[in-house]
Short mmCIF file of C-alpha atoms in Angstrom, two decimals:
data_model
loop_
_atom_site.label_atom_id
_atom_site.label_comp_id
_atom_site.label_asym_id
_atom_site.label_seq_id
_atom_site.Cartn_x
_atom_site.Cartn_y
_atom_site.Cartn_z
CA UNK A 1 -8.91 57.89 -59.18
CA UNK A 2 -6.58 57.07 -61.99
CA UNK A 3 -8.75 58.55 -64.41
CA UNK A 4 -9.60 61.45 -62.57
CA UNK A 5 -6.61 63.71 -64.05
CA UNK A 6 -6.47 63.35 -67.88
CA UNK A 7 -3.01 64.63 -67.90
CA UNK A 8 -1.59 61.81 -65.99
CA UNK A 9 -2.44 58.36 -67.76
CA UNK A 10 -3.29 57.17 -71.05
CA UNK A 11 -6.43 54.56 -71.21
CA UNK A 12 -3.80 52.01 -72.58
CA UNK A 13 -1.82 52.57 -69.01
CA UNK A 14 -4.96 52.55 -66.39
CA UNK A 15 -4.48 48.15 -66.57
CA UNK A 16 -0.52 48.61 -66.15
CA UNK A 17 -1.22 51.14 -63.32
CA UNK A 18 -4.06 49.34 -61.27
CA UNK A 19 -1.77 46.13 -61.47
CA UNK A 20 1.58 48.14 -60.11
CA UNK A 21 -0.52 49.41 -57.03
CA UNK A 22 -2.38 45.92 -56.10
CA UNK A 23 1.28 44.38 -56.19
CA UNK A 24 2.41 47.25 -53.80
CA UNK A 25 -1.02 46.54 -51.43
CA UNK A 26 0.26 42.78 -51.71
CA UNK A 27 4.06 43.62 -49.80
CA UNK A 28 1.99 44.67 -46.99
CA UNK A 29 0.71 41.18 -46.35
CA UNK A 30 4.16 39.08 -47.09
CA UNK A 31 3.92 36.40 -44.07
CA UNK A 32 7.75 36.21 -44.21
CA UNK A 33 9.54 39.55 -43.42
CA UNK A 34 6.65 41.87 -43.80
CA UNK A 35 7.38 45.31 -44.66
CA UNK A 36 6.77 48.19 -42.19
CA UNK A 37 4.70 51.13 -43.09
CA UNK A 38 3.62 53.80 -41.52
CA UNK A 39 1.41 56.29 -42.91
CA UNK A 40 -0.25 59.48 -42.19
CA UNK A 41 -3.24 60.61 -44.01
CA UNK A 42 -5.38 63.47 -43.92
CA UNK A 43 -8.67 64.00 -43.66
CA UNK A 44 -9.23 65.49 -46.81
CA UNK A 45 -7.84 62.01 -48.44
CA UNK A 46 -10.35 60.32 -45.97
CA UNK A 47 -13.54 62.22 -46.86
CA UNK A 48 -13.18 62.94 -51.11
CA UNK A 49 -16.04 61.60 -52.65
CA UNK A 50 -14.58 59.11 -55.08
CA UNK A 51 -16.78 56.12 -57.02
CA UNK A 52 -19.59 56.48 -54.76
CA UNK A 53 -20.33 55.67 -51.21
CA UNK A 54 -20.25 52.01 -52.03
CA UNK A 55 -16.59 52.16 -52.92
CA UNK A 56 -15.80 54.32 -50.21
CA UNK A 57 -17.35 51.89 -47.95
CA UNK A 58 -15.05 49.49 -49.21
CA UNK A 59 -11.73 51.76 -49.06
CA UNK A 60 -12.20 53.02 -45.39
CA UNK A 61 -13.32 49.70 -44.62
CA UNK A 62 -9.61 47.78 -46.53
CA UNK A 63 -7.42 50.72 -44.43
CA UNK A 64 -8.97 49.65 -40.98
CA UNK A 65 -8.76 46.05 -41.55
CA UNK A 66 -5.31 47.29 -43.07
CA UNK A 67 -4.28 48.70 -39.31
CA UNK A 68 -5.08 45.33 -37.81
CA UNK A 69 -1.73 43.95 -39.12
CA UNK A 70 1.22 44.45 -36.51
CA UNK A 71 3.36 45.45 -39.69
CA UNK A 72 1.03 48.63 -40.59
CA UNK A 73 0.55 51.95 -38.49
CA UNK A 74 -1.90 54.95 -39.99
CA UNK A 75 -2.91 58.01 -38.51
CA UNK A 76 -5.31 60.15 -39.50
CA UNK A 77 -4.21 63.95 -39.29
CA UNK A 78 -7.73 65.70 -38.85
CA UNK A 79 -8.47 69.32 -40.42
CA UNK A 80 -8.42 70.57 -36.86
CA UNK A 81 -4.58 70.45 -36.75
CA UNK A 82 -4.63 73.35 -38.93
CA UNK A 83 -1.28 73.85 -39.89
CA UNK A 84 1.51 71.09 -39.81
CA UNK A 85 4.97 69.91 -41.16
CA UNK A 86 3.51 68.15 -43.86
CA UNK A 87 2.17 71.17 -45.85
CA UNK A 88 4.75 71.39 -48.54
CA UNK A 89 3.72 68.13 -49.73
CA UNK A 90 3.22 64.08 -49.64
CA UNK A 91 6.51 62.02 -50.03
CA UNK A 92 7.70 58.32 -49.43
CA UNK A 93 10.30 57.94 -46.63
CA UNK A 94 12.22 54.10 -47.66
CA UNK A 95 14.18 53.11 -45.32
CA UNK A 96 16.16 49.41 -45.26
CA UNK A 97 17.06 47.40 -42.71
CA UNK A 98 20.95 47.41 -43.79
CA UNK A 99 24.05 48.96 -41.66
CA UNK A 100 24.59 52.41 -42.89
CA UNK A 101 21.58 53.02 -44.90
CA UNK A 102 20.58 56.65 -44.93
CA UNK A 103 17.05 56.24 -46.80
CA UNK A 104 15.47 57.45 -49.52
CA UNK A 105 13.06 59.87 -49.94
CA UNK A 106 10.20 59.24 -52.72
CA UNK A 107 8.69 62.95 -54.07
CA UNK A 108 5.93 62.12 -57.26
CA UNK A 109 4.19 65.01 -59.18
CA UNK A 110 2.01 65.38 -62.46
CA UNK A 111 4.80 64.67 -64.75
CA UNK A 112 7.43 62.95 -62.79
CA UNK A 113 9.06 60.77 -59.70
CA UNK A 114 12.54 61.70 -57.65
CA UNK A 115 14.21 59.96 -55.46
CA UNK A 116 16.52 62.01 -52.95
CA UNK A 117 19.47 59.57 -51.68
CA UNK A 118 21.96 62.09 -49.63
CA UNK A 119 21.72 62.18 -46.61
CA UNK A 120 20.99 65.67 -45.89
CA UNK A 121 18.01 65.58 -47.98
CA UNK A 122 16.82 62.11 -46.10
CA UNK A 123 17.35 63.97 -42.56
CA UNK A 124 14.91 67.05 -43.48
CA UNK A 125 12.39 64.49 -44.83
CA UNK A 126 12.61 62.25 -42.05
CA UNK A 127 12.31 65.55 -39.50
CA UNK A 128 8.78 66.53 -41.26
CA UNK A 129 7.93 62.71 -40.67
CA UNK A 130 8.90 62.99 -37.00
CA UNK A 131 7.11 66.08 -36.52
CA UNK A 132 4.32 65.05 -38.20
CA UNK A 133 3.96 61.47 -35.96
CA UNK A 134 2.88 63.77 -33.25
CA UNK A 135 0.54 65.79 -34.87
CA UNK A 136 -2.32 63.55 -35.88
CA UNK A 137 -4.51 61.16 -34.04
CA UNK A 138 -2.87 58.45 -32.37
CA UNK A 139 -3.53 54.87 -34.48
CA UNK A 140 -6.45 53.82 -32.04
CA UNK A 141 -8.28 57.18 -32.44
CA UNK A 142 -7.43 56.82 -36.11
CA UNK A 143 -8.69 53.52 -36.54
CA UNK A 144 -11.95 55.07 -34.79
CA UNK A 145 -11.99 57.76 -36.92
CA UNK A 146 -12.12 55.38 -40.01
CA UNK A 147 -14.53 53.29 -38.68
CA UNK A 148 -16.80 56.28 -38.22
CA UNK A 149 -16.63 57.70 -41.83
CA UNK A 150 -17.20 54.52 -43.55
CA UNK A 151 -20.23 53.76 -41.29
CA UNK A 152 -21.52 57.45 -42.20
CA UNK A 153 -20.87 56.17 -46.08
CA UNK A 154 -23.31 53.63 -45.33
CA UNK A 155 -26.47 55.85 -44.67
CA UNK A 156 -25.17 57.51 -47.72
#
């Protein structure tokens, strides 16, 4: 997927890159103060075609043994849902667990990152996220959901 936009990464980068995002699977799986995460994905993420069934097997297959953890919710937010909260665009919601933190909010496009830190910016983002929570399949249905497509990627 890395490779699939020529304008984002050099070939000399792909290593740096694949490293950075196995480290950030890794935090999921900490045994001592795991982080929480909570994501929702859509369907579109869920069903593009990308290295093959085989590897899509394996992806759909790594998020629902992913869910299994008490640390990790998904939801899957079908096409049916038409329109939703979420429409302008992904972003990150950090929170910490410290008195008096606000959050930050994560944004990432072709050429850069930003983080938004005040707190009016962190209370819009975090009402799409609320919004959104109630919009998309509940985790069990999700976790359904996922099972389904990857066994469909089987009989691929």
């Amino acid at each position: 997927m890395i490779r699939a936009n020529p304008a984002l990464v050099r070939d000399e980068e792909v290593d740096t890159l694949m490293r950075i995002r196995a480290e950030r699977q890794r935090i999921l799986t900490h045994v001592e103060k795991p982080v929480r995460f909570w994501s929702i994905i859509g369907e579109a993420a869920l069903r593009t075609p990308i290295g093959g069934p085989k590897v899509m097997r394996g992806q759909l297959n790594y998020l629902a043994d992913a869910v299994e953890q008490s640390n990790v919710t998904l939801q899957v937010l079908p096409y049916a849902v038409g329109a939703h909260a979420g429409l302008s665009g992904p972003f990150v919601l950090i929170s910490y667990n410290v008195p008096g933190d606000t959050g930050i909010v994560f944004l990432e496009n072709l050429t850069s990152s930003l983080y938004l830190e005040t707190p009016g910016e962190v209370a819009n983002y975090t009402l799409v996220f609320d919004a959104l929570r109630s919009a998309p399949l509940n985790p069990a249905e999700s976790l359904d959901f996922i099972t389904a497509l990857a066994e469909e990627s089987t009989s691929d």
